[in-house]
Coordinates of C-alpha atoms in Angstrom, one line a residue:
X713 CA 1.9 -7.0 22.5
X714 CA 0.4 -6.0 19.1
X715 CA 2.8 -6.9 16.3
X716 CA 2.6 -5.4 12.8
X717 CA -1.0 -5.2 11.8
X718 CA -0.6 -7.3 8.7
X719 CA 1.6 -10.0 10.1
X720 CA -1.1 -12.3 11.6
X721 CA -2.3 -15.5 10.1
X722 CA -6.0 -15.2 11.2
X723 CA -8.2 -12.1 11.5
X724 CA -11.3 -12.6 13.6
X725 CA -14.1 -10.0 13.4
X726 CA -16.6 -9.6 16.2
X727 CA -19.5 -7.9 14.4
X728 CA -18.3 -8.8 10.9
X729 CA -21.6 -7.8 9.3
X730 CA -21.2 -4.1 10.1
X731 CA -20.6 -2.1 7.0
X732 CA -17.2 -0.8 8.1
X733 CA -16.1 -4.1 9.6
X734 CA -16.9 -6.0 6.4
X735 CA -14.7 -3.6 4.3
X736 CA -11.8 -4.4 6.6
X737 CA -12.5 -8.1 6.4
X738 CA -12.3 -7.8 2.6
X739 CA -9.0 -6.0 2.9
X740 CA -7.4 -8.8 4.9
X741 CA -8.9 -11.5 2.6
X742 CA -7.3 -9.8 -0.3
X743 CA -3.9 -10.1 1.5
X744 CA -4.4 -13.9 1.5
X745 CA -5.2 -14.1 5.2
X746 CA -7.7 -16.4 6.9
X747 CA -10.6 -14.2 7.8
X748 CA -13.5 -15.3 10.0
X749 CA -16.2 -13.6 12.0
X750 CA -19.2 -13.6 14.1
X751 CA -22.4 -11.6 13.8
X752 CA -25.8 -12.2 15.4
X753 CA -27.8 -11.7 12.3
X754 CA -27.5 -13.2 8.8
X755 CA -27.8 -10.4 6.2
X756 CA -27.3 -9.9 2.5
X757 CA -23.9 -8.5 3.3
X758 CA -22.8 -11.4 5.5
X759 CA -24.0 -13.9 2.8
X760 CA -21.9 -12.0 0.2
X761 CA -18.9 -12.2 2.5
X762 CA -19.4 -16.0 2.7
X763 CA -19.6 -16.2 -1.1
X764 CA -16.2 -14.4 -1.1
X765 CA -14.6 -17.1 1.0
X766 CA -15.0 -15.5 4.4
X767 CA -16.3 -17.8 7.2
X768 CA -19.1 -16.2 9.1
X769 CA -21.1 -17.8 11.9
X770 CA -24.2 -16.6 13.8
X771 CA -24.1 -18.4 17.2
X772 CA -22.3 -16.8 20.1
X773 CA -20.2 -19.7 21.2
X774 CA -16.5 -20.1 22.2
X775 CA -16.5 -23.6 20.5
X776 CA -16.1 -21.9 17.2
X777 CA -12.9 -20.1 18.3
X778 CA -11.4 -23.3 19.8
X779 CA -12.4 -25.5 16.8
X780 CA -10.6 -23.1 14.4
X781 CA -7.4 -23.1 16.4
X782 CA -7.6 -19.3 17.0
X783 CA -4.8 -18.5 19.4
X784 CA -3.4 -15.2 20.7
X785 CA -0.1 -15.7 18.9
X786 CA -1.7 -16.3 15.4
X787 CA -4.9 -14.2 15.6
X788 CA -5.8 -10.5 15.6
X789 CA -9.3 -9.8 16.9
X790 CA -11.1 -6.8 15.4
X791 CA -14.2 -5.6 17.1
X792 CA -16.9 -3.1 16.8
X793 CA -18.3 -1.2 19.8
X794 CA -21.7 -2.3 18.7
X795 CA -21.0 -5.8 20.0
X796 CA -22.4 -6.0 23.6
X797 CA -19.9 -6.4 26.4
X798 CA -21.7 -9.5 27.6
X799 CA -21.1 -11.5 24.4
X800 CA -19.6 -14.9 25.3
X801 CA -17.0 -14.7 22.6
X802 CA -15.9 -11.2 23.5
X803 CA -15.5 -12.3 27.2
X804 CA -13.5 -15.4 26.2
X805 CA -11.2 -13.5 23.9
X806 CA -10.4 -11.0 26.7
X807 CA -9.9 -13.6 29.3
X808 CA -7.5 -15.5 27.1
X809 CA -5.4 -12.5 26.3
X810 CA -6.0 -12.2 22.5
X811 CA -4.8 -9.1 20.8
X812 CA -7.9 -7.0 20.3
X813 CA -8.3 -3.8 18.3
X814 CA -11.2 -1.6 17.5
X815 CA -12.0 -1.2 13.8
X816 CA -10.8 2.4 13.9
X817 CA -7.5 1.4 15.4
X818 CA -6.9 -1.0 12.5
X819 CA -7.9 1.7 10.0
X820 CA -5.4 4.0 11.7
X821 CA -2.6 1.5 11.5
X822 CA -3.3 0.9 7.8
X823 CA -3.2 4.6 7.1
X824 CA 0.0 5.3 8.9
X825 CA 2.3 4.3 6.0
X826 CA 0.3 5.8 3.2
X827 CA -1.2 9.1 2.2
X828 CA -4.6 9.1 4.0
X829 CA -7.7 11.0 3.0
X830 CA -10.3 10.9 5.9
X831 CA -13.8 12.1 5.5
X832 CA -15.7 12.9 8.6
X833 CA -19.1 14.4 9.4
X834 CA -22.4 13.4 11.0
X835 CA -23.9 13.3 7.5
X836 CA -22.4 13.0 4.0
X837 CA -19.2 11.2 4.7
X838 CA -20.1 8.0 2.9
X839 CA -21.1 9.7 -0.3
X840 CA -18.2 12.1 -0.3
X841 CA -15.6 9.4 0.4
X842 CA -17.2 7.2 -2.2
X843 CA -17.0 10.0 -4.9
X844 CA -13.3 10.6 -4.1
X845 CA -12.6 6.9 -4.3
X846 CA -14.3 6.6 -7.6
X847 CA -12.6 9.7 -9.1
X848 CA -9.2 8.2 -8.2
X849 CA -10.0 4.7 -9.4
X850 CA -11.6 6.0 -12.7
X851 CA -8.4 8.0 -13.3
X852 CA -6.4 4.8 -12.6
X853 CA -4.5 6.3 -9.6
X854 CA -2.8 4.0 -7.1
X855 CA -5.3 4.0 -4.3
X856 CA -7.6 1.9 -2.1
X857 CA -10.8 2.8 -0.2
X858 CA -12.4 1.3 2.9
X859 CA -15.9 2.8 3.2
X860 CA -19.2 2.6 5.1
X861 CA -21.4 2.1 2.1
X862 CA -21.6 -0.2 -0.9
X863 CA -20.5 1.8 -4.0
X864 CA -22.7 0.8 -6.9
X865 CA -19.8 1.0 -9.4
X866 CA -17.9 -1.8 -7.6
X867 CA -20.7 -3.4 -5.6
X868 CA -18.4 -3.2 -2.6
X869 CA -17.3 -1.0 0.3
X870 CA -13.7 -2.0 -0.4
X871 CA -11.6 -1.5 -3.5
X872 CA -7.8 -2.0 -4.1
X873 CA -6.0 -0.3 -6.9
X874 CA -2.6 0.3 -5.2
X875 CA -1.1 1.6 -2.0
X876 CA -0.3 5.3 -2.6
X877 CA -3.5 6.8 -1.3
X878 CA -6.0 5.4 1.2
X879 CA -9.5 6.9 1.4
X880 CA -11.4 6.1 4.6
X881 CA -14.5 7.3 6.4
X882 CA -13.8 8.9 9.8
X883 CA -16.5 7.7 12.1
X884 CA -17.4 10.0 15.0
X885 CA -19.2 7.3 16.9
X886 CA -17.3 6.5 20.1
X887 CA -14.7 9.1 18.9
X888 CA -13.3 6.4 16.6
X889 CA -11.9 9.0 14.2
X890 CA -9.3 10.0 16.8
X891 CA -7.4 6.8 16.0
X892 CA -6.7 7.9 12.4
X893 CA -3.6 9.5 10.9
X894 CA -4.9 11.6 8.0
X895 CA -3.0 13.8 5.6
X896 CA -6.2 15.4 4.3
X897 CA -9.4 15.8 6.3
X898 CA -12.8 16.8 5.1
X899 CA -15.6 17.6 7.6
X900 CA -19.0 17.7 6.0
X901 CA -21.2 18.5 9.1
X902 CA -21.1 18.6 12.9
X903 CA -24.8 18.2 13.9
X904 CA -25.8 16.8 17.3
X905 CA -25.9 13.0 17.1
X906 CA -24.8 10.0 19.2
X907 CA -25.9 11.9 22.3
X908 CA -25.8 8.6 24.2
X909 CA -22.0 9.0 23.8
X910 CA -21.5 12.8 23.7
X911 CA -24.4 14.1 25.8
X912 CA -24.3 17.6 24.2
X913 CA -23.9 19.1 20.7
X914 CA -21.0 21.1 22.1
X915 CA -19.1 17.9 23.0
X916 CA -19.8 16.6 19.4
X917 CA -18.2 19.8 18.0
X918 CA -15.3 19.6 20.4
X919 CA -14.6 16.1 19.2
X920 CA -14.6 17.1 15.6
X921 CA -12.1 19.9 16.4
X922 CA -9.9 17.3 18.1
X923 CA -10.1 15.2 14.9
X924 CA -9.1 18.2 12.7
X925 CA -6.1 18.7 15.0
X926 CA -4.8 15.3 14.1
X927 CA -3.5 16.7 10.8
X928 CA 0.3 16.9 10.5
X929 CA 1.9 20.3 10.0
X930 CA 1.5 20.2 6.2
X931 CA -2.0 18.6 6.4
X932 CA -5.0 20.1 4.7
X933 CA -8.5 20.6 6.1
X934 CA -11.6 21.0 3.9
X935 CA -14.9 21.9 5.7
X936 CA -18.4 22.8 4.7
X937 CA -19.0 26.5 4.9
X938 CA -20.2 28.0 8.2
X939 CA -18.7 25.3 10.4
X940 CA -16.6 26.6 13.2
X941 CA -13.3 25.1 12.0
X942 CA -9.9 26.6 11.1
X943 CA -9.9 25.8 7.4
X944 CA -8.6 27.6 4.3
X945 CA -10.9 25.5 2.0
X946 CA -14.6 25.8 2.6
X947 CA -17.2 24.5 0.2
X948 CA -20.9 25.0 -0.6
X949 CA -23.5 25.3 -3.3
X950 CA -24.5 28.7 -4.8
X951 CA -22.3 30.2 -2.0
X952 CA -21.1 33.8 -1.6
X953 CA -18.5 32.8 0.9
X954 CA -17.1 29.3 0.2
X955 CA -14.0 29.2 -2.0
X956 CA -15.0 25.7 -3.4
X957 CA -18.4 26.3 -4.9
X958 CA -21.0 24.9 -7.3
X959 CA -22.9 27.3 -9.5
X960 CA -24.9 27.4 -12.8
X961 CA -26.9 24.5 -11.4
X962 CA -29.5 23.1 -13.9
X963 CA -32.0 20.5 -13.0
X964 CA -32.4 18.0 -15.8
X965 CA -34.5 14.8 -16.1
X966 CA -32.5 12.2 -14.2
X967 CA -29.3 14.3 -13.6
X968 CA -27.9 17.7 -12.8
X969 CA -25.5 20.0 -14.6
X970 CA -23.3 22.5 -12.8
X971 CA -19.9 24.2 -12.7
X972 CA -17.4 24.1 -9.9
X973 CA -15.0 26.9 -8.9
X974 CA -12.1 26.2 -6.5
X975 CA -8.7 27.8 -5.6
X976 CA -7.1 25.0 -7.7
X977 CA -9.1 25.5 -10.8
X978 CA -12.5 25.7 -12.4
X979 CA -14.5 22.7 -13.9
X980 CA -17.4 23.5 -16.3
X981 CA -20.3 21.5 -17.7
X982 CA -20.3 18.7 -15.1
X983 CA -23.0 16.1 -15.5
X984 CA -23.9 14.3 -12.3
X985 CA -26.7 11.7 -12.0
X986 CA -26.9 11.6 -8.2
X987 CA -29.8 13.8 -7.3
X988 CA -30.1 16.4 -4.5
X989 CA -28.3 19.6 -3.6
X990 CA -26.7 17.9 -0.7
X991 CA -25.1 15.4 -3.2
X992 CA -23.8 18.3 -5.3
X993 CA -22.1 19.6 -2.1
X994 CA -20.5 16.2 -1.7
X995 CA -19.3 16.3 -5.3
X996 CA -17.9 19.9 -4.9
X997 CA -15.6 18.9 -2.0
X998 CA -14.7 15.6 -3.6
X999 CA -13.7 17.3 -6.8
X1000 CA -11.8 20.0 -4.9
X1001 CA -9.7 17.4 -3.1
X1002 CA -9.1 15.6 -6.3
X1003 CA -7.9 18.8 -8.0
X1004 CA -5.7 19.5 -5.0
X1005 CA -3.9 16.1 -5.3
X1006 CA -3.4 16.4 -9.0
X1007 CA -6.3 15.0 -11.0
X1008 CA -7.2 16.9 -14.2
X1009 CA -10.5 18.6 -15.0
X1010 CA -11.3 15.9 -17.6
X1011 CA -10.5 13.1 -15.2
X1012 CA -12.9 14.6 -12.6
X1013 CA -15.6 15.3 -15.2
X1014 CA -15.5 11.7 -16.4
X1015 CA -15.5 10.4 -12.8
X1016 CA -18.5 12.4 -11.8
X1017 CA -20.4 11.5 -14.9
X1018 CA -19.8 7.8 -14.3
X1019 CA -20.4 7.7 -10.6
X1020 CA -23.5 5.5 -9.9
X1021 CA -24.0 6.3 -6.2
X1022 CA -24.1 4.2 -3.1
X1023 CA -26.7 1.6 -2.1
X1024 CA -29.2 3.2 0.3
X1025 CA -28.2 6.7 -0.5
X1026 CA -31.1 8.2 -2.4
X1027 CA -31.3 5.1 -4.6
X1028 CA -34.0 5.7 -7.2
X1029 CA -36.1 3.2 -9.0
X1030 CA -38.5 4.3 -11.7
X1031 CA -41.2 1.6 -11.9
X1032 CA -44.1 2.1 -14.2
X1033 CA -45.7 5.4 -13.1
X1034 CA -44.1 5.4 -9.7
X1035 CA -40.8 6.6 -8.3
X1036 CA -39.4 4.6 -5.4
X1037 CA -36.5 5.9 -3.4
X1038 CA -34.6 4.1 -0.7
X1039 CA -32.3 6.0 1.7
X1040 CA -30.2 5.4 4.8
X1041 CA -31.5 8.7 6.4
X1042 CA -31.8 8.1 10.2
X1043 CA -31.3 11.7 11.6
X1044 CA -33.7 14.7 11.1
X1045 CA -31.1 16.6 9.0
X1046 CA -30.8 13.6 6.7
X1047 CA -34.5 13.3 6.3
X1048 CA -34.8 17.0 5.5
X1049 CA -32.2 16.5 2.7
X1050 CA -34.4 13.7 1.3
X1051 CA -37.6 15.7 1.4
X1052 CA -35.8 18.8 0.0
X1053 CA -34.6 16.7 -2.9
X1054 CA -38.1 15.5 -3.6
X1055 CA -39.4 19.0 -3.8
X1056 CA -36.6 20.0 -6.1
X1057 CA -36.8 17.1 -8.5
X1058 CA -40.5 16.0 -8.1
X1059 CA -42.5 19.1 -7.3
X1060 CA -46.3 18.6 -6.7
X1061 CA -46.0 14.8 -6.7
X1062 CA -47.7 13.0 -3.8
X1063 CA -45.2 11.3 -1.5
X1064 CA -45.5 8.5 1.1
X1065 CA -42.6 8.0 3.5
X1066 CA -41.9 4.8 5.4
X1067 CA -39.5 5.5 8.4
X1068 CA -37.9 3.0 10.7
X1069 CA -36.4 4.9 13.7
X1070 CA -32.9 3.7 14.7
X1071 CA -32.1 3.5 18.4
X1072 CA -34.4 4.4 21.3
X1073 CA -31.9 7.0 22.5
X1074 CA -31.8 8.8 19.1
X1075 CA -35.6 8.7 18.8
X1076 CA -35.9 10.2 22.3
X1077 CA -33.3 12.9 21.8
X1078 CA -34.6 14.1 18.4
X1079 CA -38.3 13.3 18.6
X1080 CA -39.6 16.8 17.9
X1081 CA -37.1 17.3 15.0
X1082 CA -38.1 13.9 13.6
X1083 CA -41.8 14.9 13.8
X1084 CA -41.1 18.1 11.8
X1085 CA -39.0 16.3 9.2
X1086 CA -41.5 13.5 8.7
X1087 CA -44.4 15.9 8.4
X1088 CA -42.8 17.1 5.1
X1089 CA -44.1 14.0 3.4
X1090 CA -47.7 13.9 2.3
X1091 CA -48.3 10.7 4.2
X1092 CA -46.1 8.8 6.6
X1093 CA -45.8 5.3 8.0
X1094 CA -43.6 4.7 11.0
X1095 CA -42.3 1.2 11.8
X1096 CA -41.1 -0.2 15.1
X1097 CA -37.9 1.3 16.5
X1098 CA -34.8 -0.7 15.4
X1099 CA -32.9 -1.2 18.7
X1100 CA -29.4 -2.1 17.3
X1101 CA -27.2 -2.2 20.4
X1102 CA -29.8 -0.7 22.8
X1103 CA -32.4 -1.9 25.3
X1104 CA -35.9 -0.3 25.2
X1105 CA -36.5 3.1 27.0
X1106 CA -39.8 3.2 28.8
X1107 CA -42.4 5.3 26.9
X1108 CA -40.2 5.7 23.8
X1109 CA -42.2 3.9 21.0
X1110 CA -43.0 4.5 17.4
X1111 CA -46.6 5.3 18.3
X1112 CA -45.3 7.9 20.7
X1113 CA -43.3 9.5 17.9
X1114 CA -46.2 9.2 15.4
X1115 CA -48.4 11.1 17.7
X1116 CA -46.0 14.1 17.4
X1117 CA -46.2 14.2 13.6
X1118 CA -48.6 16.8 12.5
X1119 CA -50.1 15.1 9.5
X1120 CA -53.6 14.0 8.8
X1121 CA -52.5 10.8 7.0
X1122 CA -50.1 8.9 9.3
X1123 CA -49.9 5.2 10.2
X1124 CA -48.1 2.8 12.4
X1125 CA -47.1 -0.6 10.9
X1126 CA -44.7 -3.4 11.6
X1127 CA -42.1 -4.5 9.1
X1128 CA -44.3 -7.5 8.3
X1129 CA -47.5 -5.6 7.7
X1130 CA -46.3 -2.5 6.0
X1131 CA -46.5 -3.9 2.4
X1132 CA -50.2 -4.7 2.8
X1133 CA -50.8 -1.2 4.1
X1134 CA -49.0 0.3 1.1
X1135 CA -51.4 -1.4 -1.2
X1136 CA -54.2 0.7 0.2
X1137 CA -52.5 4.0 -0.4
X1138 CA -52.4 6.4 -3.4
X1139 CA -49.0 8.0 -4.2
X1140 CA -46.5 8.8 -7.0
X1141 CA -43.4 8.9 -4.9
X1142 CA -42.5 6.2 -2.3
X1143 CA -39.6 6.6 0.1
X1144 CA -38.1 4.1 2.6
X1145 CA -35.8 5.7 5.1
X1146 CA -33.9 4.3 8.1
X1147 CA -30.6 2.6 9.2
X1148 CA -31.9 -0.7 10.6
X1149 CA -33.3 -3.6 8.6
X1150 CA -35.8 -1.6 6.6
X1151 CA -33.6 -2.4 3.6
X1152 CA -35.2 -5.9 3.6
X1153 CA -38.3 -4.1 2.2
X1154 CA -36.5 -2.9 -0.9
X1155 CA -36.8 -6.0 -3.1
X1156 CA -40.4 -6.8 -2.0
X1157 CA -41.5 -3.3 -2.8
X1158 CA -39.9 -3.3 -6.2
X1159 CA -41.5 -6.6 -7.0
X1160 CA -44.9 -5.3 -5.9
X1161 CA -44.6 -2.1 -7.9
X1162 CA -43.5 -4.2 -11.0
X1163 CA -46.5 -6.6 -10.7

């Protein structure tokens, strides 16, 4: 039987290198617990966890569990669905009756006894939840956040500043968000995604509606305008219908100025250095939630002006005469947001995009939409598909996707050869996009551009 979630001695993470898993690992480490974990791949994130005193190993072996005296009575196992069911450690832990919870179940337990703000959506949830977290922290409110991205201001996906409010991302994958107990919900989008789980867009929308129904009687739902949800608080940009709205938008060099109007008050002359209209949308709803729970206009303006963004969310590097942008976009809608932002802030500048497709199933399901999105670059390079948890699907390859892109200048490269290809190309704007290990290109590209 599962005892109180915070009363174990050891916390063992299967898939500790996942962005959401690592945030939970940091939470239990802060509580003084022994935190250990397995992941199949060493990354910058897992190396950071090791430097923070968390023991991470990379060989799937039951010997590690036994050697560390991990027993059902002293250890809670936290797993991500991304860990394959045939993993030796996963099988051993089940056979030996360890207490095992999914990451979302742990988040739900942590949020039961505090005021929980949960941000869901197929796109935008990381940025929105990060802005809310930063607004509260910068106003020195008692709060914590457990997020799916590394917030630049704290160089972490976890921050503790008290127990009164908990901000979490509500992940739709595997219907994880149905394990949460939120007091405020924000839903940013309900596009078709994870069709390997949901099969149809209608099932995706149905699941988000189930998530919205988890609010208590006095709970509050914020939703982007034009979503089919029963909300009193909709948000948008230059909107005629949303009651939380950004207007008077002015594009400046390196930042944006705008005003926000909400049912809870109006905020004027906001300065926000995270580019793109989609990010202004995120700022609108984050500010509206902050106003609703009691932050002042000045606290919100200060928080927005000092928010430095999230790693891999339209991260921009100005290097000599070039602009290099790195983004986590791995869905056609997200790629469109990137290219729309390029047109807004860098009109008439030649752009090269490097895209690493994520999952064979997603590539197959959205191939035509990917092709249209990628054709908005002036030139595109497509890397091999990053498989993550999946096995290959016959006929679904990067070259197959590339053939669908209606661009004269398009190329296929591997992760190892793409930098050499880049050196042959002429561009002003370079963008890397994808959710796999394309982030390993960021530092080599910056180094090359600086040379």
